[in-house]
CSV table of C-alpha atoms and ligand atoms in Angstrom, one decimal:
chain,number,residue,atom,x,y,z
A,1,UNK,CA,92.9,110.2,121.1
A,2,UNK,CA,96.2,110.0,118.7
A,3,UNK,CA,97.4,106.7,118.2
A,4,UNK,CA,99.2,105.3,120.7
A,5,UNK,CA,98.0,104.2,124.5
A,6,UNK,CA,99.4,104.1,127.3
A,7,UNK,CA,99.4,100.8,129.5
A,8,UNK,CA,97.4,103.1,131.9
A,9,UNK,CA,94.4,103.3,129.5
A,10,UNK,CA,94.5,99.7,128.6
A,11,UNK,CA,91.9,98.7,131.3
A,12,UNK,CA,89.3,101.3,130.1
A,13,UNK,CA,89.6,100.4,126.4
A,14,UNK,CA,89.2,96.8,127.8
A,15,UNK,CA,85.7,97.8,129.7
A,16,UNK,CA,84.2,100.0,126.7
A,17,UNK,CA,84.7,97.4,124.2
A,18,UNK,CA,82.6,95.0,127.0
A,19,UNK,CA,80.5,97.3,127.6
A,20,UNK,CA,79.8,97.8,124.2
A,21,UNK,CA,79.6,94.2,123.3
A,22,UNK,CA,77.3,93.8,126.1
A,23,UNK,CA,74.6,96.6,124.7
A,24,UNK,CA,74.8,96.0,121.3
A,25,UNK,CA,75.0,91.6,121.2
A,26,UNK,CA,71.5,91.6,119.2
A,27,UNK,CA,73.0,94.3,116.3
A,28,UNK,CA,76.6,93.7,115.7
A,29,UNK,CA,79.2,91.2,116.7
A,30,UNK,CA,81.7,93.0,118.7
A,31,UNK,CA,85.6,91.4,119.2
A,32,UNK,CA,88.5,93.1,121.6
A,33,UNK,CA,91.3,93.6,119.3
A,34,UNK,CA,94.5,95.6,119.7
A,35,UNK,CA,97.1,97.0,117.2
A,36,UNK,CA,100.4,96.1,118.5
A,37,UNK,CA,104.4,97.0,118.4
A,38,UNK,CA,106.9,94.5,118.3
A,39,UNK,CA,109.7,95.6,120.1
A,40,UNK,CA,112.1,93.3,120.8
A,41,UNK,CA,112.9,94.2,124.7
A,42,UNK,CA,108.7,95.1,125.3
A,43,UNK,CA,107.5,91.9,123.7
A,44,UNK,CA,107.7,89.8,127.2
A,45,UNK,CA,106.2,92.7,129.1
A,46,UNK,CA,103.7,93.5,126.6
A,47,UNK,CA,102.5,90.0,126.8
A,48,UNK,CA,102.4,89.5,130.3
A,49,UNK,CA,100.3,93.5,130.4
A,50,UNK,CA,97.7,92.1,127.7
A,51,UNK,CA,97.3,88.3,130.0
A,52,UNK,CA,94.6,89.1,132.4
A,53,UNK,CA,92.4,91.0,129.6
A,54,UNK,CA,90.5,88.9,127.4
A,55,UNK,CA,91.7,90.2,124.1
A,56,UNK,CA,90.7,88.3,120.8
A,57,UNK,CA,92.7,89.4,118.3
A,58,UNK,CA,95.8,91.3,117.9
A,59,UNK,CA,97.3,93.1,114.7
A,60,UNK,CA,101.0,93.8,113.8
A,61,UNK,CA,101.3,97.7,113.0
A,62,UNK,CA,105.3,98.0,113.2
A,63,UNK,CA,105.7,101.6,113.3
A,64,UNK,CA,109.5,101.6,115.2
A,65,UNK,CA,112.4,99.4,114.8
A,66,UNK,CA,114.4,97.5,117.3
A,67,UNK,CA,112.9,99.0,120.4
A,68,UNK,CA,111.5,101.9,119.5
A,69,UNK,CA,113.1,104.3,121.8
A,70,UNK,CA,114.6,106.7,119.6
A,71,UNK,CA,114.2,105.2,116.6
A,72,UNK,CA,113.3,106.8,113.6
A,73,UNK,CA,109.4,106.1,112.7
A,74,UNK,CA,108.7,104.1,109.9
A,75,UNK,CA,106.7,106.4,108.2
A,76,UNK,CA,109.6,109.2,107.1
A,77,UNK,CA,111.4,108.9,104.3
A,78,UNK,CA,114.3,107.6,104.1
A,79,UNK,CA,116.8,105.9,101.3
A,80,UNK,CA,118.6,103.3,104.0
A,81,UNK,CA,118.3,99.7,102.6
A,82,UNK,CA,119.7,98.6,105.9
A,83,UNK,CA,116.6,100.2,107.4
A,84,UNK,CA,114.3,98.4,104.9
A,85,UNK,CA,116.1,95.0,105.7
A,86,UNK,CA,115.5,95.8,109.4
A,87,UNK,CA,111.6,96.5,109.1
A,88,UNK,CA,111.7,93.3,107.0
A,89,UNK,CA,113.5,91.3,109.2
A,90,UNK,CA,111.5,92.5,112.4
A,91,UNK,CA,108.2,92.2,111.3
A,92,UNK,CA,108.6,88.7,109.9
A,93,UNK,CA,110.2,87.6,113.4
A,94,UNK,CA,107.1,89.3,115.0
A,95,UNK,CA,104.4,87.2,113.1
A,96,UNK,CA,107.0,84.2,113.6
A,97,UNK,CA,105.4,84.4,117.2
A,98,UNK,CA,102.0,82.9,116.2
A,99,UNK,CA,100.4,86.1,117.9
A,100,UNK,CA,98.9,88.0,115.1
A,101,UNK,CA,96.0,87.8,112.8
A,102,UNK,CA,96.9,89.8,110.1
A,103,UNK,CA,99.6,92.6,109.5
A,104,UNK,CA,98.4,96.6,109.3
A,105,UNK,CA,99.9,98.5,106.6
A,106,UNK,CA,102.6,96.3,106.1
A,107,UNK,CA,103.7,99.2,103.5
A,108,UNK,CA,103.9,102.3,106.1
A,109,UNK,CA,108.0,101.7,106.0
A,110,UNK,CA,108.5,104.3,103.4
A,111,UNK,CA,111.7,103.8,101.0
A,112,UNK,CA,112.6,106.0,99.1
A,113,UNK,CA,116.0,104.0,97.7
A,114,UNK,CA,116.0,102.3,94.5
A,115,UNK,CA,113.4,99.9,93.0
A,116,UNK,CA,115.3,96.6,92.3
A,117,UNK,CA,115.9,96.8,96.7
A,118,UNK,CA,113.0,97.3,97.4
A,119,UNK,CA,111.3,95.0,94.9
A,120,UNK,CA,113.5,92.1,96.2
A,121,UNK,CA,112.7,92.6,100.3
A,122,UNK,CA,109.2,93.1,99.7
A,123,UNK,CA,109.1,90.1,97.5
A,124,UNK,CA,110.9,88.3,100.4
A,125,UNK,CA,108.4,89.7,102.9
A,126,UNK,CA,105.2,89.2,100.9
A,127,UNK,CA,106.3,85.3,99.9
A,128,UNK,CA,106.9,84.8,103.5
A,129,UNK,CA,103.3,85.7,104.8
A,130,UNK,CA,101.7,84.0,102.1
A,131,UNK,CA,103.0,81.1,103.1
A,132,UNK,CA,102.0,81.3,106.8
A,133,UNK,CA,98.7,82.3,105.4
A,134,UNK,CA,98.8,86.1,107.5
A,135,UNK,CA,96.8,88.9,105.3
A,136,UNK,CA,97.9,92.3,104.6
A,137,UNK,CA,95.8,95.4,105.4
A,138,UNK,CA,95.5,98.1,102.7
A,139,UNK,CA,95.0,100.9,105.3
A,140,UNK,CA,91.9,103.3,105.0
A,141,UNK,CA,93.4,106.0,106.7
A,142,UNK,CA,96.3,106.0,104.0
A,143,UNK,CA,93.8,105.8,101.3
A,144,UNK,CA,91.8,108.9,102.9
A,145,UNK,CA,94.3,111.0,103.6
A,146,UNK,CA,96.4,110.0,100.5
A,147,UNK,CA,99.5,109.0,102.7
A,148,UNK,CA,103.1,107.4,101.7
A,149,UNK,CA,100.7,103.8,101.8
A,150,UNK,CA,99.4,101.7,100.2
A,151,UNK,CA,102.4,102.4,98.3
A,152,UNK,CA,101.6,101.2,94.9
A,153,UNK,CA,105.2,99.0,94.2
A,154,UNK,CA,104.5,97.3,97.7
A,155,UNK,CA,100.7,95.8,96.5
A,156,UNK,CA,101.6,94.8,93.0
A,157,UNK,CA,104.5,92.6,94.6
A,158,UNK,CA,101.3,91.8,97.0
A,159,UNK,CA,99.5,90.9,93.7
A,160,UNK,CA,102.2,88.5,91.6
A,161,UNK,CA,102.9,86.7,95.0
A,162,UNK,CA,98.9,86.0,96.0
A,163,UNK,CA,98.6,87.3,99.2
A,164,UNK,CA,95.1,87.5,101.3
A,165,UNK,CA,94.0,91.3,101.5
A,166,UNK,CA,92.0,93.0,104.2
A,167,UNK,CA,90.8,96.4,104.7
A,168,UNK,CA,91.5,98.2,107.7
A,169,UNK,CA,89.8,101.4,108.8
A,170,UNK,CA,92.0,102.8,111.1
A,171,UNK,CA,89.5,105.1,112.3
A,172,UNK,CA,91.0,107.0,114.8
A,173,UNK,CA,87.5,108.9,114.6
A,174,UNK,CA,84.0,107.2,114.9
A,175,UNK,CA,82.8,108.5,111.4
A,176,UNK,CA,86.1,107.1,109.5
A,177,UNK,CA,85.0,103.9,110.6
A,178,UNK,CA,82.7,103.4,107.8
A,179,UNK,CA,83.3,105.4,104.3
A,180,UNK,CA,81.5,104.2,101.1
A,181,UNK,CA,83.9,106.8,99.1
A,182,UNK,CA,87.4,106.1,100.6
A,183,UNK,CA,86.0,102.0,100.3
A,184,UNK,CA,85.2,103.0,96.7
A,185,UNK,CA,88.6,105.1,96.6
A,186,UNK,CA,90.5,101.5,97.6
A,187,UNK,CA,88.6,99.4,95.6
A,188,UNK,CA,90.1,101.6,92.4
A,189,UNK,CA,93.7,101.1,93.9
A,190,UNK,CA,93.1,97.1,94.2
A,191,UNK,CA,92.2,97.1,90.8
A,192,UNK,CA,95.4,99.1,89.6
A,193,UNK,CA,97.4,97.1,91.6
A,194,UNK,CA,96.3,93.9,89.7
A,195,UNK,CA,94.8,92.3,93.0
A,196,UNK,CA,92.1,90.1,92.3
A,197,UNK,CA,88.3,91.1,94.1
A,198,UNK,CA,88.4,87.1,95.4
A,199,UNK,CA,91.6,87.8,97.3
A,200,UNK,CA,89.9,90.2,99.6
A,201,UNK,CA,88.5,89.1,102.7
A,202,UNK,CA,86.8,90.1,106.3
A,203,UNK,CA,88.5,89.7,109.8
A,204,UNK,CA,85.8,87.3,110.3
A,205,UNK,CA,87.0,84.9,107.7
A,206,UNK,CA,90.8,84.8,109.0
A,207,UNK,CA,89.4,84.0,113.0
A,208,UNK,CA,87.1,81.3,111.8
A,209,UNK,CA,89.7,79.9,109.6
A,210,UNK,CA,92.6,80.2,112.3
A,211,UNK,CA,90.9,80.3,115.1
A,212,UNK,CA,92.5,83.6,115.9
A,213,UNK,CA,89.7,84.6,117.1
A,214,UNK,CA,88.5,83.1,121.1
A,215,UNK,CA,85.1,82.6,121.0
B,1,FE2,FE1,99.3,101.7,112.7
């Protein structure tokens, strides 16, 4: 599976994670999550897709601006400030919404423009979730594969400004979902970025907290 679905597979990702919730209550705790676009035209739909389904958590993983059809994804290159200012702006009226527990690789919009822009709309960005409390994922699958993220500017902005950290595997196979070396390999980078170990927490302690999470 790549990583995108299509509303058609919706219900059957709904009834495997029951399913699987169902056999394994006694072992692990379970929750229905989704990883989710905001696109401004989609939002309404999306929402009104997701309502009968009970889903407990959703993340914000902004890969496409505006509404995504033909545009650019995030994750190429590219020196345009006014493409920075856009992911910037977009995200933060996406967790404006109230909708999302934390925010997945907040640094997969890759800029390659100068430092001092970047610096100051990441600043922006990072001050703003801080203060509505929303934690940023360093993504597993970036540290595994050595991708464009965690970008190392974007978390020691992340580090002066005090956000919440989480991990996120982003296992789009069943044996990334657990790594004791790429966890190792991202506990190096947290420490390079400045980030303080108390500053990282579990999904667990943000749904508790919030109540994000239905229970
Ligand atoms: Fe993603």
């Amino acid at each position: 599976m790549n990583g995108k679905m299509l509303p058609s597979e919706l219900e059957g990702y709904v009834d495997t994670v029951l399913d699987l919730k169902r056999e394994y209550k006694d072992d692990i705790e379970i929750l229905l999550g989704l990883e989710v676009e905001y696109l401004y035209t989609l939002w309404e739909p999306l929402l009104r897709l997701l309502e009968p389904y009970p889903i407990e958590y959703m993340i914000l993983g902004q890969h496409y601006l505006g509404n995504g059809v033909n545009a650019p994804f995030c994750g190429e290159p590219s020196n345009s400030a006014e493409r920075l200012r856009q992911y910037c702006r977009q995200t933060r009226e996406a967790l404006e919404t109230g909708k999302f527990l934390y925010f997945a690789h907040p640094d997969v919009l890759w800029y390659t423009g100068p430092g001092e822009i970047y610096e100051e709309e990441m600043t922006k960005l990072c001050r703003f979730c801080r203060e509505i409390d929303i934690p940023l994922e360093i993504n597993l699958l970036g540290v595994r594969e050595d991708r464009s993220y965690p970008c190392e500017h974007f978390w020691k902005i992340a580090a002066r400004e005090g956000n919440r950290v989480i991990y996120g595997s982003d296992a789009h196979r069943a044996d990334h979902v657990y790594s004791a070396e790429v966890i190792a390999k991202a506990d190096r980078f947290l420490e390079k970025c400045g980030i303080p170990r108390e500053r990282l927490i579990e999904v667990m302690d943000v749904g508790s907290e919030k109540d994000g999470i239905k229970k």
